[in-house]
Tab-separated table of C-alpha atoms in Angstrom:
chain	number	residue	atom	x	y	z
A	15	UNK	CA	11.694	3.597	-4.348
A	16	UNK	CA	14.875	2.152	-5.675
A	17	UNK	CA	13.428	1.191	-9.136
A	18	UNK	CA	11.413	4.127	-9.273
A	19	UNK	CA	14.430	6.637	-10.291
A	20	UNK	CA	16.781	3.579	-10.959
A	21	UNK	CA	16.916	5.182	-14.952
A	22	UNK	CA	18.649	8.656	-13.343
A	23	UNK	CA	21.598	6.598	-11.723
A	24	UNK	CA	21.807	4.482	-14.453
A	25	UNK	CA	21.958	6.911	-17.390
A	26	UNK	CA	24.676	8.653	-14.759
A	27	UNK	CA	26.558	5.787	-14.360
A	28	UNK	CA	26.626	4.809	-17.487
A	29	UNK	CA	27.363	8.229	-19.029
A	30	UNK	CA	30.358	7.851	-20.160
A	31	UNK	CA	29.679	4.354	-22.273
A	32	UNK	CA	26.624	6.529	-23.108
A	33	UNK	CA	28.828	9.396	-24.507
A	34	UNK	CA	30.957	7.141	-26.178
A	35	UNK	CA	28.648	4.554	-28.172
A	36	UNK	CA	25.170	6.268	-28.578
A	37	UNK	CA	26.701	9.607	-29.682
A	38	UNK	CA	24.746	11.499	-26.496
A	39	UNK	CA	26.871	14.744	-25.857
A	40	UNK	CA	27.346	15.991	-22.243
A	41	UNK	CA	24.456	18.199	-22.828
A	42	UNK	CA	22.067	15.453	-24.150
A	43	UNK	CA	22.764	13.689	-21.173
A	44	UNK	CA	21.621	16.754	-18.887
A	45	UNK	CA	18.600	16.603	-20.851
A	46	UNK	CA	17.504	12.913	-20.368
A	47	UNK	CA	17.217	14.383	-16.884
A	48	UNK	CA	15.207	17.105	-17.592
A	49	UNK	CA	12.839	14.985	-19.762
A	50	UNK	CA	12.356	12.022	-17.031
A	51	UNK	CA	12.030	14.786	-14.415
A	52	UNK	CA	9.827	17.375	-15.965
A	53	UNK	CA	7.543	14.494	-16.820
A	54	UNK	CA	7.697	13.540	-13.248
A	55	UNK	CA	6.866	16.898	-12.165
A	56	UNK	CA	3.469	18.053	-14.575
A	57	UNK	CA	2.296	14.203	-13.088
A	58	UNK	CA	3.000	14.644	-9.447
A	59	UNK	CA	-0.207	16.581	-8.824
A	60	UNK	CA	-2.395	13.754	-10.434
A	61	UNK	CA	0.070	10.944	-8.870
A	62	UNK	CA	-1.041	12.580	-5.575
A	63	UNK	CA	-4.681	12.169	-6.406
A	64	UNK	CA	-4.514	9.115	-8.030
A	65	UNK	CA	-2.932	7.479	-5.035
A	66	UNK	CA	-5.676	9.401	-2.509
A	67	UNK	CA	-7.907	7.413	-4.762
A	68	UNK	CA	-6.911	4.287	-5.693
A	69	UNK	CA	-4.660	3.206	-2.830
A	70	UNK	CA	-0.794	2.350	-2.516
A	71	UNK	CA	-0.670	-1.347	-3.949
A	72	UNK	CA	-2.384	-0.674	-7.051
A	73	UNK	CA	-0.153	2.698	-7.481
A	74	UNK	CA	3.043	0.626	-6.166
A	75	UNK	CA	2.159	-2.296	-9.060
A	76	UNK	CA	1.836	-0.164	-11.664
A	77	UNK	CA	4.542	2.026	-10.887
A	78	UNK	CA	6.905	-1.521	-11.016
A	79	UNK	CA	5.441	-2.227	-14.384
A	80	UNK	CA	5.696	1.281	-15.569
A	81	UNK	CA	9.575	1.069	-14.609
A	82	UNK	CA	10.234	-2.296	-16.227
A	83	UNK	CA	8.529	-1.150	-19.563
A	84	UNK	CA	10.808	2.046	-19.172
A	85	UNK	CA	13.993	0.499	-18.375
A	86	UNK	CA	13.549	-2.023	-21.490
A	87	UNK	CA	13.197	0.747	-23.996
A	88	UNK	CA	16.141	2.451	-22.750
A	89	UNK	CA	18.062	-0.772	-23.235
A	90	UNK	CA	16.772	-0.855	-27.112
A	91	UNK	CA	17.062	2.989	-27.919
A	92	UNK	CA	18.678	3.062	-31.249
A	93	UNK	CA	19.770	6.703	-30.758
A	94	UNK	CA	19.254	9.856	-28.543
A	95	UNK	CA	15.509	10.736	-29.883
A	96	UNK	CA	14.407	7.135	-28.887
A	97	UNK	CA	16.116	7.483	-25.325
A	98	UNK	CA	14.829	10.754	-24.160
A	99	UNK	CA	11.250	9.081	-25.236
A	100	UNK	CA	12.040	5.965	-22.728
A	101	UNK	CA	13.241	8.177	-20.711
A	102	UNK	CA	9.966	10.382	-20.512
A	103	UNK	CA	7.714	7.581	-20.038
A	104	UNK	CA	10.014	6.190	-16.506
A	105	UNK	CA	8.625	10.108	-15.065
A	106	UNK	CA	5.059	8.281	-14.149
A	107	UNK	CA	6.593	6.033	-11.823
A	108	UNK	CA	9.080	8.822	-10.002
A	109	UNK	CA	5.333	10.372	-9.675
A	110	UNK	CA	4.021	7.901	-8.202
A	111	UNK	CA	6.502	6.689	-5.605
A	112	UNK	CA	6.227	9.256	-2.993
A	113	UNK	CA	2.637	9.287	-2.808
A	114	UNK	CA	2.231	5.440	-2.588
A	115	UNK	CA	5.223	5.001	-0.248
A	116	UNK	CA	4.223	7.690	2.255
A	117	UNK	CA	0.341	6.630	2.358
A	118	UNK	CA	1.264	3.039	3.064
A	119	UNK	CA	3.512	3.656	5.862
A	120	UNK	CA	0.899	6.542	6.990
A	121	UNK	CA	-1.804	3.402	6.967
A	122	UNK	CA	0.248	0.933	8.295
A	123	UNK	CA	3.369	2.259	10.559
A	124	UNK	CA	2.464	3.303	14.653
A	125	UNK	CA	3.335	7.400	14.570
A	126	UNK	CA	6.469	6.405	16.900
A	127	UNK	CA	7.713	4.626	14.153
A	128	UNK	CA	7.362	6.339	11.174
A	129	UNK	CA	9.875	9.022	11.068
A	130	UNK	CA	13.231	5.879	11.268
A	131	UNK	CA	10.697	4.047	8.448
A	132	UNK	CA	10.291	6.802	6.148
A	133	UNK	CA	14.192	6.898	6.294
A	134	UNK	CA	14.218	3.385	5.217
A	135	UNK	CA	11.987	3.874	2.686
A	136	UNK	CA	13.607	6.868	1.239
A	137	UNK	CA	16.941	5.096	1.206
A	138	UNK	CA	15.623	3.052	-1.731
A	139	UNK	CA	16.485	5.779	-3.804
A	140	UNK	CA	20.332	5.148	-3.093
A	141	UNK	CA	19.956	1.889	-2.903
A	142	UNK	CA	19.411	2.142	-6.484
A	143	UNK	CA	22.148	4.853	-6.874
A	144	UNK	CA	24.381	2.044	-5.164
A	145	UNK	CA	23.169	-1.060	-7.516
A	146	UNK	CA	23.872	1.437	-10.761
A	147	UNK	CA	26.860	2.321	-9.603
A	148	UNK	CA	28.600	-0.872	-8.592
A	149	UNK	CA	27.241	-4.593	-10.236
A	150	UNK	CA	25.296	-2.651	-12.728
A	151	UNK	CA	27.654	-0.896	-13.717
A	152	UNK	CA	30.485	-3.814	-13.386
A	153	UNK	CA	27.882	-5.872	-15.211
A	154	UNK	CA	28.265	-3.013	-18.125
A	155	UNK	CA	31.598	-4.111	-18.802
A	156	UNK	CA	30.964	-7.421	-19.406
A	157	UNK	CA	27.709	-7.254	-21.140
A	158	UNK	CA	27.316	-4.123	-22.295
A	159	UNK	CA	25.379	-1.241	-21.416
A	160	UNK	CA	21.686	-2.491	-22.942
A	161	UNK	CA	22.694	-5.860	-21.504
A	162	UNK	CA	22.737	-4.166	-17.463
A	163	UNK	CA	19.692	-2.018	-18.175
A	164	UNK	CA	17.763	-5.294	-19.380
A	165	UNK	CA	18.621	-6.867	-16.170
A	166	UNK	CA	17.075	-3.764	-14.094
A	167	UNK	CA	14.280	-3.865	-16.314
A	168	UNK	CA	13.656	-7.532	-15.727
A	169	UNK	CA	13.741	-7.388	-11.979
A	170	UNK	CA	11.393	-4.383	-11.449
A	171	UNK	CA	8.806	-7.001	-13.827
A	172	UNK	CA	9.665	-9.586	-10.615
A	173	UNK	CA	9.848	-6.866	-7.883
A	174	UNK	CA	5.998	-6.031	-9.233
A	175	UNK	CA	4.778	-9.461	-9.268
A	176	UNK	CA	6.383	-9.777	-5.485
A	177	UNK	CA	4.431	-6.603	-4.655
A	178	UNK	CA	1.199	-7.936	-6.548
A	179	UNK	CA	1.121	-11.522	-4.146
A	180	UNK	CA	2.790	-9.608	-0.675
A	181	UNK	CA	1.537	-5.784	-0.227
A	182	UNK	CA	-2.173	-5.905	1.584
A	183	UNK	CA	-5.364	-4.911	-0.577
A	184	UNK	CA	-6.187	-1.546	-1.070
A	185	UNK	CA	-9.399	-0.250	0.652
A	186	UNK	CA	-12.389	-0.387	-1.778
A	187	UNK	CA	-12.208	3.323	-3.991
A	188	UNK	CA	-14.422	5.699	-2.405
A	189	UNK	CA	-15.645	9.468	-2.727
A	190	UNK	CA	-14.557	12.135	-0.586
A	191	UNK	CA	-16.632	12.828	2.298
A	192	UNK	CA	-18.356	15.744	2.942
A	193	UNK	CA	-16.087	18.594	3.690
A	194	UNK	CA	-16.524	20.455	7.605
A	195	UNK	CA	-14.888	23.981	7.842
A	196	UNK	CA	-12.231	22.446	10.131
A	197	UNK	CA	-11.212	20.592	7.157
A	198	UNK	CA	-10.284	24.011	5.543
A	199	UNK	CA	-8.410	25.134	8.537
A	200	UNK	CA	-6.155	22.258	8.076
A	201	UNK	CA	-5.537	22.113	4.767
A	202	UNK	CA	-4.538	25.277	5.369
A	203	UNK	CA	-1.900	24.646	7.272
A	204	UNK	CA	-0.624	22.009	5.657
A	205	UNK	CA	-0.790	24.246	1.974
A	206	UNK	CA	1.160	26.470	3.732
A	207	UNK	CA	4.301	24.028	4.806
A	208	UNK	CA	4.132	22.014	1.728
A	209	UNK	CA	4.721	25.338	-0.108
A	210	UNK	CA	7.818	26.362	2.064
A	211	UNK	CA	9.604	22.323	0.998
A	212	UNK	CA	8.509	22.821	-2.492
A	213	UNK	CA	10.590	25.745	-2.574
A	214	UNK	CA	12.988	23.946	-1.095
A	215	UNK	CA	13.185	20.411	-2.803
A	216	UNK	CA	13.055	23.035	-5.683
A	217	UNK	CA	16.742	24.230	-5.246
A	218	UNK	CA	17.702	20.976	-3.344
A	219	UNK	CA	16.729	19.221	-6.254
A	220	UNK	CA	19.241	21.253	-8.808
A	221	UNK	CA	21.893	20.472	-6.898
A	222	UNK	CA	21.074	16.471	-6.063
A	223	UNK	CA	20.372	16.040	-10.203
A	224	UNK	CA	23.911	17.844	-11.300
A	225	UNK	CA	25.888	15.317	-9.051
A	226	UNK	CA	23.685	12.579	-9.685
A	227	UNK	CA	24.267	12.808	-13.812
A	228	UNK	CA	27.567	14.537	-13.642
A	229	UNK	CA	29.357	13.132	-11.059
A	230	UNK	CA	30.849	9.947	-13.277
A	231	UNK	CA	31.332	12.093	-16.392
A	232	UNK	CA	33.690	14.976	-14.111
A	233	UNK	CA	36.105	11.483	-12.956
A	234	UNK	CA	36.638	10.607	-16.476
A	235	UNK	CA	37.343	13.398	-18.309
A	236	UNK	CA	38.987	15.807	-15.475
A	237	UNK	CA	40.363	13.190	-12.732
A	238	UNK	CA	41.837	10.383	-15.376
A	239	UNK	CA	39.278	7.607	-13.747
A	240	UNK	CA	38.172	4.365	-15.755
A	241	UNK	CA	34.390	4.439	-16.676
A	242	UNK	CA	34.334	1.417	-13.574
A	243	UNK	CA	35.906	3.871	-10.943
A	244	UNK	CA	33.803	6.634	-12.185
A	245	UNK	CA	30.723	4.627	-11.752
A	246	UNK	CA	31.629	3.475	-8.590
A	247	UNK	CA	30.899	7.557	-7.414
A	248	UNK	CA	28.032	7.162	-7.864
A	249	UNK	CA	27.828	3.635	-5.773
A	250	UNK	CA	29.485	5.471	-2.930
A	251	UNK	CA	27.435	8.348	-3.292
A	252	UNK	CA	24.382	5.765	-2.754
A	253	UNK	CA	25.746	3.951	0.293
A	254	UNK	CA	26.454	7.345	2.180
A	255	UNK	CA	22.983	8.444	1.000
A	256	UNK	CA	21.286	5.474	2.663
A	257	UNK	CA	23.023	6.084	6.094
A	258	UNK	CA	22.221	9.412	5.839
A	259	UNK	CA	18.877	9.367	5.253
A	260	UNK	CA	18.033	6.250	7.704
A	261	UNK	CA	19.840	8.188	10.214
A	262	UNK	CA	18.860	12.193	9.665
A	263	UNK	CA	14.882	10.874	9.163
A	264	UNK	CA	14.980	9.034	12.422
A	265	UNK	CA	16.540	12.292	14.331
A	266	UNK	CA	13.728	13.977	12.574
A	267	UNK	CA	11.359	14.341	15.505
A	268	UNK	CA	8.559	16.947	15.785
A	269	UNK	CA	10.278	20.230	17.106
A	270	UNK	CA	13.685	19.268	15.852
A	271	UNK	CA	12.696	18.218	12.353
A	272	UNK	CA	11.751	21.692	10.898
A	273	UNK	CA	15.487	22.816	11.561
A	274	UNK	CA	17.004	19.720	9.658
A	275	UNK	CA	16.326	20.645	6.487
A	276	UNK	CA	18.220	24.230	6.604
A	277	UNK	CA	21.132	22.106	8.356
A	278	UNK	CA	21.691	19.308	5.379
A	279	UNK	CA	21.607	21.872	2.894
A	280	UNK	CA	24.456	23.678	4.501
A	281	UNK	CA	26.420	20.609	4.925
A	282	UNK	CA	25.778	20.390	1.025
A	283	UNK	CA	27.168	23.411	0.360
A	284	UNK	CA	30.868	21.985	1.699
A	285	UNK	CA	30.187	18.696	-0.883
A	286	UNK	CA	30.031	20.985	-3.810
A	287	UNK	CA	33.234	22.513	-2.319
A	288	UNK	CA	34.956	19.049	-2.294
A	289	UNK	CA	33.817	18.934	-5.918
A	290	UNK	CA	35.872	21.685	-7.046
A	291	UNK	CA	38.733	21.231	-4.929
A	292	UNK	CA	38.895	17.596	-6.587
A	293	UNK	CA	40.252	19.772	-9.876
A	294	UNK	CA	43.391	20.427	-7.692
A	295	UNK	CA	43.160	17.090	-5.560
A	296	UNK	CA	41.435	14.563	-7.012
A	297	UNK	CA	40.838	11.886	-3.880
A	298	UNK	CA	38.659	14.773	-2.563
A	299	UNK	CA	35.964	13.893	-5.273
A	300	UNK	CA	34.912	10.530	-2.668
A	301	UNK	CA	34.670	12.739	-0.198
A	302	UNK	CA	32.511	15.168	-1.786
A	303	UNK	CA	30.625	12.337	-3.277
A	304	UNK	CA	30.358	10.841	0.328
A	305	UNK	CA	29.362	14.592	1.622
A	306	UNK	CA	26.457	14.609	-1.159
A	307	UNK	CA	24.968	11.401	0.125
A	308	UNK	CA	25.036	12.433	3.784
A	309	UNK	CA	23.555	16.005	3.625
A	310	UNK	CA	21.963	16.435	0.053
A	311	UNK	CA	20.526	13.638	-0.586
A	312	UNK	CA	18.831	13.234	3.011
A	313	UNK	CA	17.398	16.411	2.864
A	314	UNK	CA	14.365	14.909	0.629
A	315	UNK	CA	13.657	12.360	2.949
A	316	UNK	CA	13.477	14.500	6.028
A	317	UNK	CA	11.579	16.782	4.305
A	318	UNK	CA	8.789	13.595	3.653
A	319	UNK	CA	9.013	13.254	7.111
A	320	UNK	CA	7.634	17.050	7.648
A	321	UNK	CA	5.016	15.923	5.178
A	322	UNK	CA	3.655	13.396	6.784
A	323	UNK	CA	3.911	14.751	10.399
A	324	UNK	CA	1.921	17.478	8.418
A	325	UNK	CA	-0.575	16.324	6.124
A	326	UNK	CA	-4.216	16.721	6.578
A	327	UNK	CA	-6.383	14.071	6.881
A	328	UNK	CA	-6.752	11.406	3.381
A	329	UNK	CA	-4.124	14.328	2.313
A	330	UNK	CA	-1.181	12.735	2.604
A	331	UNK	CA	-0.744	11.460	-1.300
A	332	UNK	CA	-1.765	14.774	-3.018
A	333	UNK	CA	1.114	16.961	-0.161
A	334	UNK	CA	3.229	14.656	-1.066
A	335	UNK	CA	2.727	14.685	-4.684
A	336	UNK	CA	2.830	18.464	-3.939
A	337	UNK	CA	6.710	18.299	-2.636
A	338	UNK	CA	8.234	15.583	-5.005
A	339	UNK	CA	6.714	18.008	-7.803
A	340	UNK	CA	9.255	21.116	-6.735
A	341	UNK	CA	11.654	18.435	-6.496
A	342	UNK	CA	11.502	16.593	-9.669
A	343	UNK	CA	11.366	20.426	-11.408
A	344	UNK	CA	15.016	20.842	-9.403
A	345	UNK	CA	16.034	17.666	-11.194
A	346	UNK	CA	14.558	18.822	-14.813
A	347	UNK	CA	16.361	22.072	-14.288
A	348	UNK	CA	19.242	21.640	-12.619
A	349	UNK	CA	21.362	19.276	-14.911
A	350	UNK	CA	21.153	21.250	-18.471
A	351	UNK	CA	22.712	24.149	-16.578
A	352	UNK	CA	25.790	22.261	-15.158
A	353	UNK	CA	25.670	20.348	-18.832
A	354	UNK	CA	26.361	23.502	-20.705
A	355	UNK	CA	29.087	24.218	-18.195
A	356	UNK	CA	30.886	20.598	-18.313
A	357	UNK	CA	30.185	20.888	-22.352
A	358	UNK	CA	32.772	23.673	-22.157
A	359	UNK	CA	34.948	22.020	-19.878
A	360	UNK	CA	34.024	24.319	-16.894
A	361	UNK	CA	33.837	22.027	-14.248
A	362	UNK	CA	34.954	24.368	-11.735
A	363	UNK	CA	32.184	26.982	-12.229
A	364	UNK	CA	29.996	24.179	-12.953
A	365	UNK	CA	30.396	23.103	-8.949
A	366	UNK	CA	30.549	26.750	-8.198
A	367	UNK	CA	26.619	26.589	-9.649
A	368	UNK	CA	25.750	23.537	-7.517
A	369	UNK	CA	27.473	24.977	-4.253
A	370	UNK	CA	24.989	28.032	-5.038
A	371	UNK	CA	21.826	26.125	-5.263
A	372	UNK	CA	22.025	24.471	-2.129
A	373	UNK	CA	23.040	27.816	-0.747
A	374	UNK	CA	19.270	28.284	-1.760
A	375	UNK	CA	17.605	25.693	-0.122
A	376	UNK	CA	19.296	26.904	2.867
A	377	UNK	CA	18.297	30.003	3.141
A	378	UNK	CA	14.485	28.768	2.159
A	379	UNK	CA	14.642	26.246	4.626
A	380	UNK	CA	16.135	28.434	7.420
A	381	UNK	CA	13.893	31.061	7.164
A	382	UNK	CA	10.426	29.028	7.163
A	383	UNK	CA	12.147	27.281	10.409
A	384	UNK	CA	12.154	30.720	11.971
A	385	UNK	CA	8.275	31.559	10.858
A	386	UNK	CA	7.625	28.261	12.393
A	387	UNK	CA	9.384	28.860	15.771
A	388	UNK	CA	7.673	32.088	15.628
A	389	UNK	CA	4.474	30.638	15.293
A	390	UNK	CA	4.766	27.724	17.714
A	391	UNK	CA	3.967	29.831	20.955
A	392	UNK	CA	1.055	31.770	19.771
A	393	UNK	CA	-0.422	27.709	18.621
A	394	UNK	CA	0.208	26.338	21.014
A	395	UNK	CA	-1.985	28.960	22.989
């Protein structure tokens, strides 16, 4: 999970060396987003199908390799054409990764167990946000930029040979079997909530992608921080991620989960407020950043949890293909919006946008909560 969207924290972190040496304007850099992320969306639905199929160390392999190959071409792009090309190409693995992750644990984690795992799992994702932030990003300035993404791209080629030699063998490829009409009933269903966190991961995702690729660039051109201290936002924003999501996922238990979601985003809402209070005191920007990783960013890894507790039978890849895909299309939109905003030096607004998108998810997760409590009597009947 870490590698698999290590190229958004990096290309974050490293903005500002970016802006400065490749000639990538703020809104270029919004758009290396929307490339990686739009790619990652039009491929989540076959991701999904692909890992139904083939199984989740074949998918987990390739999606290593896929991130290695990426990572290296970033670290030779000549100029902004070549990098949003690299950049494209890393979308295949974001599409894989939820998909692969959540069948494996689904086919080898005890129910009990699963939501505090899945937590675990998703707290990859900062885990990368934490190792571009702080010795990547340390390693930046005394290397250079290509020289730190080379190093990321040569341990995702070791991190898939580990995987190769310790993950267990996928199950022999099979067809589908025959479908029953209770197999429609539940599919059904689970359509029904996967639509509902689409939506949501949707607006979540805006939000999550602006502070993700923003984030460093707002500390050095409207708080006076050093490219290191800016980078080091997004290493905090990591670290609080990781609790957050290890702790909100294993809280996440069936009756109580379906509320989280509507509750992180809210809490989101107050980190975009830290944002733009930062303008007028700027040690509020670690809190906001440390806001962003509690409640934003766990908001996608309780909402995998939902998945899974939902997912029809041999399902389970393609739903949650069918969430990461209205997240990664939060991520390809959300950033070129704020980037026109921080192009005109409207950072204020520019949090004002992000505050409003997670107002969004809110309200989307809120109100399929309250059709689900509504629903939960007549079920259960």
């Amino acid at each position: 999970m870490a590698f698999s969207m290590l190229q958004l924290f990096l290309l974050g972190a490293l903005g500002p060396r970016l802006v400065d040496e490749l000639g990538v304007t703020p809104t270029l850099l919004g758009l290396t987003t929307t490339i990686g992320f739009g790619t990652a969306a039009v491929l989540s639905p076959v991701g999904g199908r692909v890992v139904d199929r083939f199984g989740p160390r074949r998918s987990l392999v390739t999606l290593l390799l896929v991130s290695a190959v990426a990572l290296a071409l970033i670290g030779a792009a000549p100029g902004p054409g070549f990098l949003l090309a690299a950049v494209a190409l890393g979308g295949l693995p974001q599409a894989l990764a939820n998909p692969a992750t959540n069948k494996a644990i689904l086919a080898a984690v005890p129910p009990a167990r699963r939501g505090p795992v899945t937590g675990m799992k998703q707290s990859g994702v900062q885990l990368g946000a934490f190792a571009a932030g702080l010795p990547l990003a340390a390693l930046a300035s005394g290397v250079g930029w290509r020289g730190a993404v080379w190093t990321a791209a040569a341990t995702a080629a070791v991190a898939a040979a580990w995987a190769l030699r310790a993950l267990p063998a996928d199950p022999p490829t099979r067809k589908a079997p025959p479908r029953t009409p209770s197999d429609g009933d539940e599919e059904r269903v689970s359509h029904g909530a996967t639509g509902w966190l689409a939506v949501f991961s949707l607006f979540l995702g805006c939000g999550i992608a602006s502070v993700n690729t923003y984030v460093a660039l707002f500390g050095t051109e409207r708080l006076d921080m050093g490219p290191t201290a800016a980078a080091a936002l997004v290493a905090a924003l990591g670290v609080a991620g990781i609790a957050g999501r290890v702790g909100w996922s294993k809280a996440a238990r069936p009756g109580r989960a379906e509320w989280l979601p509507g509750l992180l985003a809210g809490g989101a809402v107050g980190a975009a407020g830290l944002f733009a209070a930062a303008l007028y005191a700027a040690p509020l920007v670690w809190a906001g950043a440390v806001a962003a990783g509690v409640f934003a960013v766990s908001g996608n890894a309780v909402s995998m949890v939902l998945v899974m507790q939902r997912a029809a039978p041999g399902r389970a890849g393609r739903d949650s293909a069918r969430v990461s895909a209205g997240f990664f299309a939060g991520f390809a939109v959300g950033p070129p919006l704020f980037g026109l905003l921080a192009q005109a030096d409207r950072y204020g607004p520019g949090w004002l946008l992000v505050a409003t998108e997670f107002a969004a998810a809110c309200a989307v997760a809120t109100t399929w909560a309250v059709r689900e409590r509504r629903r939960a009597p007549r079920g259960a009947a």
